[in-house]
């Protein structure tokens, strides 16, 4: 395909190094969203675009809730990606425009997104930046399909032996293991789903803290509360249980997307659309309208390369199943892996402050140790009694 086969129209959006335009295919008259990426602006970061294309090619036509890439091509100056056209806006818009908002609405949204994430994981893909800004509605109707988009930070995990090591995503949605440089995988998306569900219910994330270090510290220790009470007292225990299971600190004990889909809270929800209001529980909108209006603003993703100390960290964190590899061999494989799949950072990202992360990890480890000692002491007191 070539750019001459499309007639471009209005600008739908802009990024730091790209512009998205309405485009109509000259032969089929089908409308698309055409992302035009300036090669000069992404010089040195071309692998980020190649990775996004590879991810979208793998998922093409495979799931109704995954953004479709219909075409891609390049000219001397630009790279063109031709996507499904979603006219319903991001997740923020329909929610903000509602007059009523029920827990059943949240259930349907989460179940649909989780079904899409289950498909991604089955295809060996980790999204790494699930948040309201990256979920779109295909149309403006009440029965619009929900679409997961923006795969710029997504990665293919070709082998179960490889773990990702990059600090990236949107801070309030990032899982604790991302910060510890021990390797992470698909479980980070399930954590993000838990944050997502919390956010959709009350209008803010469980880790909505201005200080980057304090936010990371809260994530590392799983320190959150179901507040404000005027909202959460109207929410089912099943919803809180679902969120709690997704926000388990240890990724090994976190449910997979497939298991999470079978949770009691999601059993009755239809998949694929937001239903017309069918309230089973009190209307949440009067309590969250202001919060949604304030907090549903676009946040840039964070990005930095977490270089792990191979002498201080188990090699299994990088290459599970290859305990015979030397530190130097692991280091070379790690460097190649970074070069191939994580080269450069997206131009519209904000770097994570590594000093903040280090300070947060140190404080979080202290808090965790104190909690463990408290648990041990309580057990000892019980035995003494």
Short mmCIF file of C-alpha atoms in Angstrom, two decimals, residues 81-281:
data_model
loop_
_atom_site.label_atom_id
_atom_site.label_comp_id
_atom_site.label_asym_id
_atom_site.label_seq_id
_atom_site.Cartn_x
_atom_site.Cartn_y
_atom_site.Cartn_z
CA UNK A 81 0.27 3.22 10.52
CA UNK A 82 -3.36 2.76 9.49
CA UNK A 83 -5.64 1.85 12.43
CA UNK A 84 -9.31 1.23 13.13
CA UNK A 85 -11.13 4.53 13.44
CA UNK A 86 -12.65 4.87 16.92
CA UNK A 87 -15.09 7.78 17.04
CA UNK A 88 -16.36 7.32 20.60
CA UNK A 89 -13.32 8.87 22.26
CA UNK A 90 -11.30 7.52 25.16
CA UNK A 91 -12.88 5.83 28.16
CA UNK A 92 -13.04 9.20 29.90
CA UNK A 93 -15.52 10.83 27.55
CA UNK A 94 -18.64 8.60 27.78
CA UNK A 95 -18.28 8.21 31.55
CA UNK A 96 -17.96 11.95 32.05
CA UNK A 97 -21.05 12.52 29.90
CA UNK A 98 -23.27 10.04 31.74
CA UNK A 99 -26.08 11.10 34.06
CA UNK A 100 -26.01 7.78 35.94
CA UNK A 101 -23.13 5.44 36.64
CA UNK A 102 -23.43 2.01 38.21
CA UNK A 103 -21.13 -0.73 39.36
CA UNK A 104 -22.57 -2.86 36.56
CA UNK A 105 -21.05 -0.37 34.07
CA UNK A 106 -17.64 -0.87 35.66
CA UNK A 107 -18.02 -4.65 35.64
CA UNK A 108 -18.74 -4.73 31.93
CA UNK A 109 -15.81 -2.46 31.07
CA UNK A 110 -13.34 -4.44 33.18
CA UNK A 111 -14.54 -7.81 31.90
CA UNK A 112 -14.19 -6.66 28.29
CA UNK A 113 -10.70 -5.24 28.83
CA UNK A 114 -9.64 -8.35 30.74
CA UNK A 115 -10.88 -10.59 27.92
CA UNK A 116 -8.70 -8.60 25.53
CA UNK A 117 -5.72 -8.85 27.87
CA UNK A 118 -6.24 -12.61 28.15
CA UNK A 119 -5.98 -12.80 24.36
CA UNK A 120 -2.82 -10.65 24.31
CA UNK A 121 -1.14 -12.88 26.89
CA UNK A 122 -2.12 -16.00 24.96
CA UNK A 123 -0.39 -14.42 21.95
CA UNK A 124 2.76 -13.77 23.98
CA UNK A 125 2.20 -10.02 24.32
CA UNK A 126 2.44 -7.81 27.41
CA UNK A 127 0.73 -4.42 27.00
CA UNK A 128 2.54 -2.56 29.85
CA UNK A 129 0.47 0.63 29.69
CA UNK A 130 -3.15 -0.24 30.42
CA UNK A 131 -4.97 2.89 31.63
CA UNK A 132 -8.15 4.84 30.77
CA UNK A 133 -6.36 6.97 28.14
CA UNK A 134 -5.52 3.82 26.16
CA UNK A 135 -9.03 2.35 26.05
CA UNK A 136 -11.31 3.66 23.32
CA UNK A 137 -14.92 3.38 22.25
CA UNK A 138 -15.47 2.36 18.64
CA UNK A 139 -18.53 4.62 18.28
CA UNK A 140 -20.59 7.14 20.22
CA UNK A 141 -23.57 4.87 20.86
CA UNK A 142 -24.52 3.34 24.21
CA UNK A 143 -23.72 -0.10 22.82
CA UNK A 144 -20.25 0.83 21.52
CA UNK A 145 -17.49 -1.75 21.41
CA UNK A 146 -14.56 -1.19 23.76
CA UNK A 147 -11.12 -1.21 22.13
CA UNK A 148 -7.67 -1.52 23.74
CA UNK A 149 -5.22 0.73 21.92
CA UNK A 150 -1.77 2.32 22.10
CA UNK A 151 0.67 -0.57 21.86
CA UNK A 152 3.75 1.66 21.86
CA UNK A 153 5.10 0.13 25.08
CA UNK A 154 3.89 -3.41 24.41
CA UNK A 155 6.39 -6.23 24.05
CA UNK A 156 6.50 -9.70 22.56
CA UNK A 157 7.72 -12.32 25.00
CA UNK A 158 8.99 -14.93 22.56
CA UNK A 159 10.16 -17.25 25.31
CA UNK A 160 9.05 -17.95 28.85
CA UNK A 161 12.74 -17.78 29.71
CA UNK A 162 12.85 -14.04 29.07
CA UNK A 163 11.66 -11.39 31.50
CA UNK A 164 11.22 -7.71 30.76
CA UNK A 165 13.43 -5.28 32.65
CA UNK A 166 12.36 -1.80 31.62
CA UNK A 167 10.75 0.69 33.99
CA UNK A 168 7.89 1.86 31.81
CA UNK A 169 4.19 2.53 31.92
CA UNK A 170 2.13 5.15 33.74
CA UNK A 171 3.34 5.40 37.32
CA UNK A 172 0.06 4.91 39.20
CA UNK A 173 -0.64 1.75 37.13
CA UNK A 174 2.81 0.16 37.32
CA UNK A 175 3.22 -3.12 39.23
CA UNK A 176 5.72 -3.40 42.11
CA UNK A 177 7.98 -5.91 40.35
CA UNK A 178 8.67 -3.39 37.57
CA UNK A 179 10.73 -1.28 39.99
CA UNK A 180 12.84 -4.09 41.46
CA UNK A 181 14.93 -5.02 38.38
CA UNK A 182 14.31 -8.74 38.87
CA UNK A 183 12.38 -9.23 35.65
CA UNK A 184 8.64 -9.16 35.07
CA UNK A 185 6.03 -10.50 32.68
CA UNK A 186 2.33 -10.62 31.91
CA UNK A 187 1.30 -10.27 35.56
CA UNK A 188 1.96 -6.51 35.36
CA UNK A 189 -1.13 -6.17 33.15
CA UNK A 190 -3.31 -7.89 35.76
CA UNK A 191 -2.03 -5.45 38.40
CA UNK A 192 -2.98 -2.58 36.07
CA UNK A 193 -6.47 -4.07 35.70
CA UNK A 194 -6.85 -3.91 39.48
CA UNK A 195 -5.84 -0.24 39.49
CA UNK A 196 -8.15 0.32 36.52
CA UNK A 197 -11.14 -1.19 38.36
CA UNK A 198 -10.43 0.91 41.46
CA UNK A 199 -10.20 4.03 39.32
CA UNK A 200 -13.44 3.36 37.44
CA UNK A 201 -15.34 2.95 40.69
CA UNK A 202 -14.19 6.08 42.53
CA UNK A 203 -12.45 8.36 40.02
CA UNK A 204 -8.88 8.11 41.29
CA UNK A 205 -6.22 5.41 41.44
CA UNK A 206 -5.34 3.64 44.71
CA UNK A 207 -1.84 5.14 44.40
CA UNK A 208 -2.82 8.71 43.52
CA UNK A 209 0.08 10.48 45.27
CA UNK A 210 1.86 13.62 44.05
CA UNK A 211 5.33 12.55 45.20
CA UNK A 212 6.91 10.05 42.80
CA UNK A 213 8.89 8.38 45.58
CA UNK A 214 5.87 8.06 47.89
CA UNK A 215 3.79 6.68 45.02
CA UNK A 216 6.40 4.01 44.23
CA UNK A 217 6.71 3.23 47.94
CA UNK A 218 2.93 2.73 48.23
CA UNK A 219 2.94 0.46 45.18
CA UNK A 220 5.84 -1.63 46.51
CA UNK A 221 4.09 -2.17 49.85
CA UNK A 222 0.56 -2.46 48.47
CA UNK A 223 -0.47 0.46 50.67
CA UNK A 224 -3.93 1.60 49.61
CA UNK A 225 -7.37 2.04 51.18
CA UNK A 226 -10.89 1.94 49.80
CA UNK A 227 -11.64 5.65 50.10
CA UNK A 228 -13.70 7.80 50.06
CA UNK A 229 -16.18 5.83 52.20
CA UNK A 230 -19.22 7.55 50.65
CA UNK A 231 -18.33 5.70 47.42
CA UNK A 232 -16.89 2.43 48.66
CA UNK A 233 -19.68 1.82 51.19
CA UNK A 234 -21.95 1.53 48.15
CA UNK A 235 -19.70 -0.95 46.36
CA UNK A 236 -20.00 -4.73 46.61
CA UNK A 237 -17.56 -6.85 48.59
CA UNK A 238 -16.95 -8.85 45.40
CA UNK A 239 -15.56 -5.72 43.70
CA UNK A 240 -13.16 -5.08 46.58
CA UNK A 241 -12.11 -8.72 46.58
CA UNK A 242 -11.40 -8.63 42.84
CA UNK A 243 -9.26 -5.51 43.21
CA UNK A 244 -7.42 -7.03 46.17
CA UNK A 245 -6.58 -10.17 44.19
CA UNK A 246 -5.23 -8.14 41.27
CA UNK A 247 -3.16 -5.95 43.60
CA UNK A 248 -1.24 -8.77 45.26
CA UNK A 249 2.39 -7.65 45.58
CA UNK A 250 3.97 -10.98 44.62
CA UNK A 251 3.27 -11.59 40.90
CA UNK A 252 3.49 -15.35 41.44
CA UNK A 253 0.40 -15.15 43.67
CA UNK A 254 -1.46 -12.77 41.38
CA UNK A 255 -4.15 -14.40 39.20
CA UNK A 256 -3.59 -14.71 35.48
CA UNK A 257 -5.95 -12.82 33.19
CA UNK A 258 -7.75 -16.10 32.52
CA UNK A 259 -8.25 -16.81 36.23
CA UNK A 260 -9.26 -13.22 36.98
CA UNK A 261 -11.98 -13.46 34.32
CA UNK A 262 -13.61 -16.23 36.32
CA UNK A 263 -13.89 -14.10 39.47
CA UNK A 264 -17.35 -13.92 41.02
CA UNK A 265 -17.56 -10.16 40.43
CA UNK A 266 -17.34 -10.55 36.64
CA UNK A 267 -19.51 -13.61 36.11
CA UNK A 268 -22.71 -11.89 35.02
CA UNK A 269 -21.20 -9.14 32.88
CA UNK A 270 -21.65 -9.05 29.10
CA UNK A 271 -18.41 -8.82 27.13
CA UNK A 272 -17.67 -6.23 24.47
CA UNK A 273 -20.01 -3.33 25.17
CA UNK A 274 -21.06 -1.04 27.98
CA UNK A 275 -24.68 -1.95 28.69
CA UNK A 276 -27.49 0.51 28.99
CA UNK A 277 -27.84 1.26 32.69
CA UNK A 278 -29.27 -1.70 34.55
CA UNK A 279 -28.59 -0.75 38.15
CA UNK A 280 -28.09 -3.57 40.59
CA UNK A 281 -26.45 -1.28 43.14
#
